[in-house]
Coordinates of C-alpha atoms and ligand atoms in Angstrom, one line a residue:
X91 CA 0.0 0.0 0.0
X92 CA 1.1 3.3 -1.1
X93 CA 1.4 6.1 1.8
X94 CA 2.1 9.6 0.9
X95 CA 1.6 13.2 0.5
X96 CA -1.5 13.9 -2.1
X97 CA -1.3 17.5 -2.4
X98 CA 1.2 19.9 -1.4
X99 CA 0.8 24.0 -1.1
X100 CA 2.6 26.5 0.2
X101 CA 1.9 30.0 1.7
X102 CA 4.1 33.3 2.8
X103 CA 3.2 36.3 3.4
X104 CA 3.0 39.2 1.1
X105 CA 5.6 41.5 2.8
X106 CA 9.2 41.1 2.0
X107 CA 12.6 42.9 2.8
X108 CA 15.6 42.1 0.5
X109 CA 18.6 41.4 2.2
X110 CA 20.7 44.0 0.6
X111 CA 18.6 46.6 2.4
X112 CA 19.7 45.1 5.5
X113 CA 23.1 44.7 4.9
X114 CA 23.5 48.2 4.2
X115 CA 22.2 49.1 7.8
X116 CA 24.2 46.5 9.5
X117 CA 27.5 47.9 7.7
X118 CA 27.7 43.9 6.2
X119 CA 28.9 42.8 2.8
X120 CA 25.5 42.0 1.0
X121 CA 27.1 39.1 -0.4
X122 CA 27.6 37.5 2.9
X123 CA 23.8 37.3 2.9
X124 CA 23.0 36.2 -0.9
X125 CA 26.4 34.3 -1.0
X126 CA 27.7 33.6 2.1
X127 CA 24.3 32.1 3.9
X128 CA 22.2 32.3 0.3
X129 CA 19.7 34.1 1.1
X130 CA 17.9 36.9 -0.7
X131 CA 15.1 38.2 1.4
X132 CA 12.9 37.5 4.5
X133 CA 9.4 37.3 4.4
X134 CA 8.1 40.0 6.8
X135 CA 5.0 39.0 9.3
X136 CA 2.3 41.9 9.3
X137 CA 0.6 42.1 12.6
X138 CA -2.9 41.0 11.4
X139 CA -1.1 36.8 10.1
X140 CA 0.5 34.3 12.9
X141 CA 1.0 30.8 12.4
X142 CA -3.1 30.2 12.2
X143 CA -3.7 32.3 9.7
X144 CA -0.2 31.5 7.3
X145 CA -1.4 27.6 7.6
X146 CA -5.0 27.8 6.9
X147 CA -4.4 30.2 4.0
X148 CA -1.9 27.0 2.8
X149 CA -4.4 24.8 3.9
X150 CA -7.3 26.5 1.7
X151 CA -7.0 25.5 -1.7
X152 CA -5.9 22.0 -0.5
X153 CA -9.4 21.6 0.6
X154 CA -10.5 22.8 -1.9
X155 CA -9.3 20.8 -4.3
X156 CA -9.6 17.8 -2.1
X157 CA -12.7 18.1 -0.7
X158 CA -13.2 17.8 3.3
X159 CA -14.6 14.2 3.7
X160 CA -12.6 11.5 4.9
X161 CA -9.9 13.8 7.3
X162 CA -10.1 12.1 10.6
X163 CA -6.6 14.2 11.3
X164 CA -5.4 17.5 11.6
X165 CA -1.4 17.8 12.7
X166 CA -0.1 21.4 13.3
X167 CA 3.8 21.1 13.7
X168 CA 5.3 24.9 15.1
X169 CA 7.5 25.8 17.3
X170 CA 5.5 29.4 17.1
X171 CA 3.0 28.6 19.1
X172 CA 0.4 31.1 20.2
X173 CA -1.4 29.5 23.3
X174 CA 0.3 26.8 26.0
X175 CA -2.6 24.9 25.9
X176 CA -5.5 25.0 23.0
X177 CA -3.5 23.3 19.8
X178 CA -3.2 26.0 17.1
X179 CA -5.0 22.7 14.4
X180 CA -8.1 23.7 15.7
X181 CA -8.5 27.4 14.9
X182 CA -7.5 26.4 11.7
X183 CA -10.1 23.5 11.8
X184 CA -13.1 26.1 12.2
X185 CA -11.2 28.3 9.6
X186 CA -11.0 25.2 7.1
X187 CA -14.9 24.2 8.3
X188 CA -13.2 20.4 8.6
X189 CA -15.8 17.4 9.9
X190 CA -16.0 17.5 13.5
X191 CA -14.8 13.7 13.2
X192 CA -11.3 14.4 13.1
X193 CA -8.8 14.9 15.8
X194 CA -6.8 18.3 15.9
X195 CA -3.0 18.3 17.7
X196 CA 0.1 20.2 18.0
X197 CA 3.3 19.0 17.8
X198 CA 6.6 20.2 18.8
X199 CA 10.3 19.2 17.8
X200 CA 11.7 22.7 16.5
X201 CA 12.4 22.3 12.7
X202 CA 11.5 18.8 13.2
X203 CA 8.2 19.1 13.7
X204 CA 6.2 19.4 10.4
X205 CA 8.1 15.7 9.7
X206 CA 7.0 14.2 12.8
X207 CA 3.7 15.2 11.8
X208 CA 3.9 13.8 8.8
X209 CA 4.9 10.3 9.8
X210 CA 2.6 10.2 12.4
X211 CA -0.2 11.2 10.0
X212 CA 1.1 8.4 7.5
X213 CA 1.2 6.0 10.5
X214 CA -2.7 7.1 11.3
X215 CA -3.6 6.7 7.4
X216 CA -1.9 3.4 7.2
X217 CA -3.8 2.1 10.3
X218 CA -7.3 3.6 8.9
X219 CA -6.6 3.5 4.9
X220 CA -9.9 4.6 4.2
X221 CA -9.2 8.3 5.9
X222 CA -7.2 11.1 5.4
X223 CA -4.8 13.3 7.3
X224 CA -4.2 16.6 6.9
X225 CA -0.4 18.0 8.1
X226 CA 0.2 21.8 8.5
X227 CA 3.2 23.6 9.5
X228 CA 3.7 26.8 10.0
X229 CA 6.6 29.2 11.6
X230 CA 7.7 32.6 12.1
X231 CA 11.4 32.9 12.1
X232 CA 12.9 35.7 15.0
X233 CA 15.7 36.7 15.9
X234 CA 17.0 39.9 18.1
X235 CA 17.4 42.6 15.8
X236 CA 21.3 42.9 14.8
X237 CA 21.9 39.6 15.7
X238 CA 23.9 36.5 13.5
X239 CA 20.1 35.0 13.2
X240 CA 18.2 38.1 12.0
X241 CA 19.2 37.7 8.2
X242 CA 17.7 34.0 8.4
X243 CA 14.5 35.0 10.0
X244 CA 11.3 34.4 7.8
X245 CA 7.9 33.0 7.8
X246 CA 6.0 30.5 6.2
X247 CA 3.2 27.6 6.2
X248 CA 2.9 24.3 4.8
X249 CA -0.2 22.0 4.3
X250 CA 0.2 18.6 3.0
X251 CA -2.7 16.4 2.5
X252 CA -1.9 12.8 3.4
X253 CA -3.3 9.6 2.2
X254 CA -2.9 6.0 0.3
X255 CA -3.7 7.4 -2.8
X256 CA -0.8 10.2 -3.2
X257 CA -0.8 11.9 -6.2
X258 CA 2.6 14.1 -5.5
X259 CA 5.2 12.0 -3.2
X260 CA 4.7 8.1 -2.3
X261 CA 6.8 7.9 0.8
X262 CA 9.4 4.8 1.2
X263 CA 8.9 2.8 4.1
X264 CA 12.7 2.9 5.2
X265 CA 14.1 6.1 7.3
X266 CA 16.9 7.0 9.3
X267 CA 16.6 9.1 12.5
X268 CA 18.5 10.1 15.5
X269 CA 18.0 12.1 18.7
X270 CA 20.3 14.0 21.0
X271 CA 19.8 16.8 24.2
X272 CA 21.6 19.4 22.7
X273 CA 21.2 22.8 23.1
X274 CA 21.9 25.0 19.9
X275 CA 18.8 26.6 19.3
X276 CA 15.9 27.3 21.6
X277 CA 13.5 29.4 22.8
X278 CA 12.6 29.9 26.3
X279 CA 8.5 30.6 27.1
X280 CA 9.1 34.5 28.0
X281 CA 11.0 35.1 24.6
X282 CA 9.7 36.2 21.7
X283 CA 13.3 36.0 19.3
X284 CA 14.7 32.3 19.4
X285 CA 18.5 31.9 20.6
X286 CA 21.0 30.2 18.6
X287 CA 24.6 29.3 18.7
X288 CA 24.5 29.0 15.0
X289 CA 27.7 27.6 14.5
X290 CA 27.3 24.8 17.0
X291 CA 23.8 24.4 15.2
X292 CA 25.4 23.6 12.0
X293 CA 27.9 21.1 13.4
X294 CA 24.8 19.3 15.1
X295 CA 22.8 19.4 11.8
X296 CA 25.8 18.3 9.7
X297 CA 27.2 15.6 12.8
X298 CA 23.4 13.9 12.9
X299 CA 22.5 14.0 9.1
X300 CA 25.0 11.1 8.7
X301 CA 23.8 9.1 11.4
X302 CA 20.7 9.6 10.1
X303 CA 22.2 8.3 6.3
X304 CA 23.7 5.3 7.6
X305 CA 20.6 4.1 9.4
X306 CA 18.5 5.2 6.1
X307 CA 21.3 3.6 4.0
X308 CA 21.3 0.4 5.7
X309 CA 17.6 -0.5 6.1
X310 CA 17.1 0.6 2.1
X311 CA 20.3 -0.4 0.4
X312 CA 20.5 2.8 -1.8
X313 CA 23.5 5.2 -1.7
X314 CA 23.9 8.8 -2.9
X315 CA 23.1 8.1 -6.9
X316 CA 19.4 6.2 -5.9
X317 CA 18.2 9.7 -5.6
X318 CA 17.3 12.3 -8.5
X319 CA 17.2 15.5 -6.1
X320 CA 17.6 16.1 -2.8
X321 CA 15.5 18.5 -0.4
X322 CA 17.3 19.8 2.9
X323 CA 16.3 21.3 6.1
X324 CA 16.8 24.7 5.3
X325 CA 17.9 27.3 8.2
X326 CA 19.9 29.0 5.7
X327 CA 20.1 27.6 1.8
X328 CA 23.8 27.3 1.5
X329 CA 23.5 24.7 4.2
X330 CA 22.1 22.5 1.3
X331 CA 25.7 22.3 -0.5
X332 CA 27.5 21.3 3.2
X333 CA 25.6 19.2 3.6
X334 CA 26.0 17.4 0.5
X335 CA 29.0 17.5 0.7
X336 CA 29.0 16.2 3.7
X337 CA 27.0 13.1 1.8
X338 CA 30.0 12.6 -0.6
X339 CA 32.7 12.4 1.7
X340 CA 30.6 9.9 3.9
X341 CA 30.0 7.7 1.3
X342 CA 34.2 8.2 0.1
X343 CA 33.0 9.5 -3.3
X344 CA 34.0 13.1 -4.7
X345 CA 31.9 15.9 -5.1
X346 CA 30.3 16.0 -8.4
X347 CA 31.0 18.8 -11.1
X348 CA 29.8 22.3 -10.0
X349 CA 27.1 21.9 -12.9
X350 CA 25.8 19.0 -11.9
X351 CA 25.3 19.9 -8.2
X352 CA 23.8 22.7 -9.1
X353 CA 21.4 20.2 -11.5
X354 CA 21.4 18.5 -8.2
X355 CA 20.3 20.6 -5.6
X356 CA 19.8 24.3 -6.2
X357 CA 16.4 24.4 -7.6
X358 CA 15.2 23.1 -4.5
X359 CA 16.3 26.1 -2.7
X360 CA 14.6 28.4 -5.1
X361 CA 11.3 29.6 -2.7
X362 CA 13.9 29.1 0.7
X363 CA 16.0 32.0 -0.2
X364 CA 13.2 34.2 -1.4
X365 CA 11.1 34.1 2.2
X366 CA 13.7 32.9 4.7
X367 CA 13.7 30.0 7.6
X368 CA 9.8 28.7 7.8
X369 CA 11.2 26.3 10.5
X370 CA 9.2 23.5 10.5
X371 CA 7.2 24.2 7.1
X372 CA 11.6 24.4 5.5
X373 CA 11.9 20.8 4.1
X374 CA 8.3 21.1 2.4
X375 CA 8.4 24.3 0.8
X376 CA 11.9 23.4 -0.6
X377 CA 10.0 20.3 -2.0
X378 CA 7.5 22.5 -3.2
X379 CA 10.3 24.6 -5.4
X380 CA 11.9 21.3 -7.0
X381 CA 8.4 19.8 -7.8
X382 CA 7.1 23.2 -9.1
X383 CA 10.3 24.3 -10.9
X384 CA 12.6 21.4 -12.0
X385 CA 12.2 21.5 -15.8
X386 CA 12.4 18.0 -16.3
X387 CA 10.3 15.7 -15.2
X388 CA 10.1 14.2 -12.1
X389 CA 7.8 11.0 -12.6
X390 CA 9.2 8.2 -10.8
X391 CA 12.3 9.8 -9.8
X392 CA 13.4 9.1 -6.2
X393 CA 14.0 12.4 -3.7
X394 CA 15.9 12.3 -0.7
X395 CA 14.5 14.4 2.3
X396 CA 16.4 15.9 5.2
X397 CA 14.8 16.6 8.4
X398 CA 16.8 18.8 11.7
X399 CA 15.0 19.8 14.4
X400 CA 17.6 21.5 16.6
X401 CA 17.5 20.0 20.4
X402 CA 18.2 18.3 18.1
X403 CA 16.2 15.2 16.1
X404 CA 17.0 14.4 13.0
X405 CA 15.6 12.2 10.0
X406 CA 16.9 11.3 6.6
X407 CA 13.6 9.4 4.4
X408 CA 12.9 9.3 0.7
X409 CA 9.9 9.1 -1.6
X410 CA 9.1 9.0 -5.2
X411 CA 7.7 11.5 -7.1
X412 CA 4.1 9.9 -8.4
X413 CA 3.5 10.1 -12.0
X414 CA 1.5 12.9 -13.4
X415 CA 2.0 14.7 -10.1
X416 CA 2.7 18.0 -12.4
X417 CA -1.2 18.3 -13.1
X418 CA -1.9 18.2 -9.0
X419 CA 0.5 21.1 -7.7
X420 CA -0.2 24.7 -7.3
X421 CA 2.5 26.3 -9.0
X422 CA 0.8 29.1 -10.4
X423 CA -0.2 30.2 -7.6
X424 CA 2.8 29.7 -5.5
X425 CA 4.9 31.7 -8.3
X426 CA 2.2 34.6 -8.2
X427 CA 2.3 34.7 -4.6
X428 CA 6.4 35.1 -4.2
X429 CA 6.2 37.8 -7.3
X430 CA 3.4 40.2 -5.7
X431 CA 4.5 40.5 -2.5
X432 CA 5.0 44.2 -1.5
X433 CA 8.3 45.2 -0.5
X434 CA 9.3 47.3 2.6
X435 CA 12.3 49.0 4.2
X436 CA 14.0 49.0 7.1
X437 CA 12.0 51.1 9.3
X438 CA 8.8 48.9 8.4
X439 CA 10.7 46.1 8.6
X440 CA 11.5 47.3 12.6
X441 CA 8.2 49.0 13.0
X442 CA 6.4 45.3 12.3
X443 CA 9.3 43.7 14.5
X444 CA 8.8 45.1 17.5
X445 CA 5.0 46.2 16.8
X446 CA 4.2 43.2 19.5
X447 CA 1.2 41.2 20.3
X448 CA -1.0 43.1 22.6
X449 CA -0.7 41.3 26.0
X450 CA -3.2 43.6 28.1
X451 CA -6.6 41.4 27.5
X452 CA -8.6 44.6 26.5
X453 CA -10.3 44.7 22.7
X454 CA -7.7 45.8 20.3
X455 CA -8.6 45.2 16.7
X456 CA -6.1 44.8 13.8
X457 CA -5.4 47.0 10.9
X458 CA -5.9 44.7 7.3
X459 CA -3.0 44.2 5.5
X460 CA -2.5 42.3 2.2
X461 CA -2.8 38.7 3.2
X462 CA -4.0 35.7 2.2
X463 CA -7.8 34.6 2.5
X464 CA -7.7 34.7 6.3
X465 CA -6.9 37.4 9.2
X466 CA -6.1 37.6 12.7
X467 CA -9.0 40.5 13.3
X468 CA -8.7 40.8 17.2
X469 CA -7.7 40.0 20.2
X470 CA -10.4 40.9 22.7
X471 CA -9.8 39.3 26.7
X472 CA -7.0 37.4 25.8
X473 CA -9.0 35.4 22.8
X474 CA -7.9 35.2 19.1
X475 CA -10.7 36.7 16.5
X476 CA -9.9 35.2 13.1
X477 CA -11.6 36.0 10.0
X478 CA -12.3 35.4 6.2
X479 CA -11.2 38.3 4.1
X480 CA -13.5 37.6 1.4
Ligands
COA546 N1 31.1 37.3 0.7 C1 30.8 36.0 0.6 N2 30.7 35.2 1.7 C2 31.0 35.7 2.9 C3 31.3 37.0 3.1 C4 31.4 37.9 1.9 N3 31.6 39.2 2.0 N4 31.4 37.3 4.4 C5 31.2 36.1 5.0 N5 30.9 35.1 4.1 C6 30.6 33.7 4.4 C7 31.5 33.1 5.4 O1 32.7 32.6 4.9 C8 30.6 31.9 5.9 O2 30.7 30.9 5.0 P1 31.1 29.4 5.5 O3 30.1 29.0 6.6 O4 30.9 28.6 4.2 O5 32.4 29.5 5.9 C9 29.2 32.5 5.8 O6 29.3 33.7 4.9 C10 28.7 33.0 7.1 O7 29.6 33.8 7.7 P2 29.8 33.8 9.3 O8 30.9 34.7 9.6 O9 30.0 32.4 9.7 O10 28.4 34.4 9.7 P3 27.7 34.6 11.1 O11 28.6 34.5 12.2 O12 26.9 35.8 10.9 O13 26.7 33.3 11.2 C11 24.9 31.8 10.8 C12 26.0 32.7 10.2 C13 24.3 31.1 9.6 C14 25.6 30.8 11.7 C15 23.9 32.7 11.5 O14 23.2 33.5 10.5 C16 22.9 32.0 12.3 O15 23.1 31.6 13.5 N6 21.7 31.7 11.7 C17 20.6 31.0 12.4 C18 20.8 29.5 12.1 C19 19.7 28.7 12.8 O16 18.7 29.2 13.1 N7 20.0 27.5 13.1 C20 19.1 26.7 13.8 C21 18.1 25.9 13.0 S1 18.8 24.6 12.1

C-alpha cells in the first residue's frame, strides 16, 4: 500500500525585505547574505497573520481541491506557538470548516516538527486507509534585531494532505533518525526571538544528518546516486551544498562537477532563499520549489528528504515523485504569490518587529493588511478573533 503526500501547497506572506537593504544598515557585505548564507530576502509578518492564519491560507485550496470528507486528522507542527494549551490545528479547523470527526493536535520538535507530523499522519492513514490526514506547519522565524540570526529570520506555512492514494510523493517505508539533548537553538517561554549558537547548530545538523544516512542507507540499500534531487532542512540555503557535501565524503566518493550539483540541488532552494527560515514548514516548501520548478520531469524519480530539528532530532527518508503529479501542484499560484509581495524598508521592517502582540486582554482590533484569504482581526480578553477576508 502506497502512503504519501496527495497534495502539497505552500503560503508566505505578502511583505518582503531584501537582504541587501539590510546589509547596508548592518554595515555587512551583502554578499555574505546572498552568497555567504544564500539568502535573498525574509518574508516580513504583518501584525494581522501568525501561524493560524499563514497555515490555513496554505491549507485553503488544499481543501478545496480535495474536498473535506474522509480527514479524521489535523497535525499542526510549530515551534510558534500562540497558546500553552489550545492546539493551534483547531482554529484552523473552524477556519477550514473540517468534519468535526477528526482529531486536531500540535506538535513540537523545533524544525523537526512538520516531519514528525507527517509520519505520524502516514502512520494514522496506514492504520485507517480509508481516511485522510491533513499536516500543517507553520513558523515565524525571529531573531533579536542585529543579531547573526536576523538575516535567516522568515515566515512561512505548509499544508500537505496525506493519504494511500498520493498523487505528489509516495513515501518509502525505510528512514533513518537520530535524537540528542543538545542545546543550539531554543526558545525559552518568556521570549519572543529564538536563541542560537549557530555555529554549534550547524555542526549538530551536519554531525546527525549522517547518522541519520547510515541508518537510512542500511535499512534501504540505496547510496547517494538512488536519488534524483535532494531537499534539505533549510535554516539558511547554503547549508544544502555542506551538507552534500558532507553526503559525498561519507560515502568516500567526490563531489560531483559544480554543474551538476547545481542540477542536483539548487532548484530546491529556489522559494527558501526568497522568504527565509519557515522552521518547520523548510523541508516542504523546498520540495514544493523542486516539484514546481525542475524542468524536467520528475515521474518516478526518487527524492531524498532531510529533516533537523535543533535540540536536536533528525531524520533522513525518501519518496518517489508519483507520476503525473505536475497536473496536481499549485504552481501558479505559488509563483504569483512570491512575485506580488510588496516590498518594505527597514524602518517597516522594525516597525512590524517590534509592533508586539498586545498582552493587556482589552479589545484591540487589527489593521488589514494584504494577506491571504484569512486574518487575525482581534484579540479581545485574551482570545484570538480570526476572519475570512473575502
Ligand atoms: N562574501 C561572501 N561570503 C561571505 C562574506 C562575503 N563578504 N562574508 C562572510 N561570508 C561567508 C563566510 O565565509 C561563511 O561561509 P562558510 O560558513 O561557508 O564558511 C558565511 O558567509 C557566514 O559567515 P559567518 O561569519 O559564519 O556568519 P555569522 O557568524 O553571521 O553566522 C549563521 C552565520 C548562519 C551561523 C547565523 O546566521 C545563524 O546563526 N543563523 C541561524 C541559524 C539557525 O537558526 N540554526 C538553527 C536551526 S537549524
Amino acid at each position: 500500500m502506497k502512503i504519501g503526500i496527495d497534495l502539497l501547497c505552500f503560503h508566505t506572506p505578502s511583505y518582503v525585505m531584501d537582504l541587501r537593504i539590510l546589509a547596508e544598515k548592518r554595515g555587512v557585505d551583502p554578499d555574505k547574505f546572498t552568497i555567504g548564507i544564500g539568502q535573498e530576502r525574509m518574508a516580513v509578518l504583518p501584525p494581522d497573520q501568525d501561524i493560524v492564519t499563514l497555515a490555513a491560507n496554505a491549507a485553503l485550496p488544499v481543501v478545496e481541491k480535495a474536498g473535506r470528507d474522509g480527514i479524521e486528522l489535523l497535525i499542526f507542527a510549530t515551534e510558534s506557538g500562540i497558546d500553552q494549551s489550545k492546539a493551534a490545528a483547531l482554529f484552523c479547523h473552524k477556519l477550514l470548516n473540517l468534519p468535526a470527526t477528526c482529531r486536531c493536535i500540535e506538535v513540537k520538535e523545533a524544525c523537526y516538527g512538520g516531519t514528525a507530523a507527517l509520519r505520524l499522519a502516514a502512520t494514522m492513514v496506514a492504520a485507517r486507509p480509508h481516511t485522510k490526514a491533513l499536516v500543517l506547519a507553520a513558523d515565524v522565524a525571529r531573531y533579536d534585531l542585529a543579531s547573526p540570526g536576523e538575516p535567516t529570520q522568515g515566515a512561512g506555512a505548509v499544508a500537505m494532505l496525506v493519504s494511500t492514494k498520493p498523487r505528489i510523493l509516495a513515501l518509502d517505508p525505510e528512514t533513518g533518525f537520530h535524537a540528542e539533548d543538545v542545546m543550539d537553538f531554543w526558545r525559552p517561554n518568556y521570549r519572543e526571538e529564538a536563541l542560537v549558537d549557530g555555529k554549534y547548530s550547524t555542526r549538530m545538523y551536519l554531525t546527525t544528518l549522517i547518522q541519520a544516512w547510515k541508518q537510512y542507507t542500511a535499512a534501504s540499500g540505496r547510496g547517494l546516486a538512488d536519488h534524483a534531487h535532494y531537499c534539505f532542512h533549510l535554516p539558511f540555503t547554503k547549508i544544502a551544498y555542506k551538507a552534500y557535501s558532507r553526503l559525498c565524503k561519507a560515502e568516500g566518493t567526490a563531489e560531483p562537477p559544480k554543474e551538476e550539483l547545481l542540477h542536483l540541488l539548487d532548484m530546491a532552494l529556489g522559494y527558501n532563499r526568497q522568504t527565509g527560515n519557515t522552521y518547520a514548514a523548510c523541508v516542504y516548501e523546498s520540495l514544493s520549489a523542486l516539484l514546481d520548478n525542475m524542468p524536467e520531469a520528475l515521474d518516478d524519480k526518487r527524492i531524498g528528504l532531510f529533516s533537523y530539528g535543533s535540540g536536536c532530532m533528525a531524520e533522513f527518508f525518501s519518496g518517489v515523485v508519483q507520476r503525473g503529479y505536475r497536473a496536481h501542484l499549485f504552481t501558479d499560484l505559488h509563483r504569483t504569490m512570491l512575485d506580488t509581495r510588496t516590498p518594505v524598508t527597514y524602518r517597516q521592517y522594525e516597525d512590524i518587529f517590534t509592533y508586539g502582540i498586545p498582552k493587556d486582554g482589552a479589545d484591540h482590533v487589527f489593521a488589514p493588511y494584504r494577506g491571504g484569504a484569512f486574518r487575525l482581526a482581534g484579540i479581545k480578553a485574551h482570545k484570538r478573533r480570526y476572519e475570512a477576508t473575502a
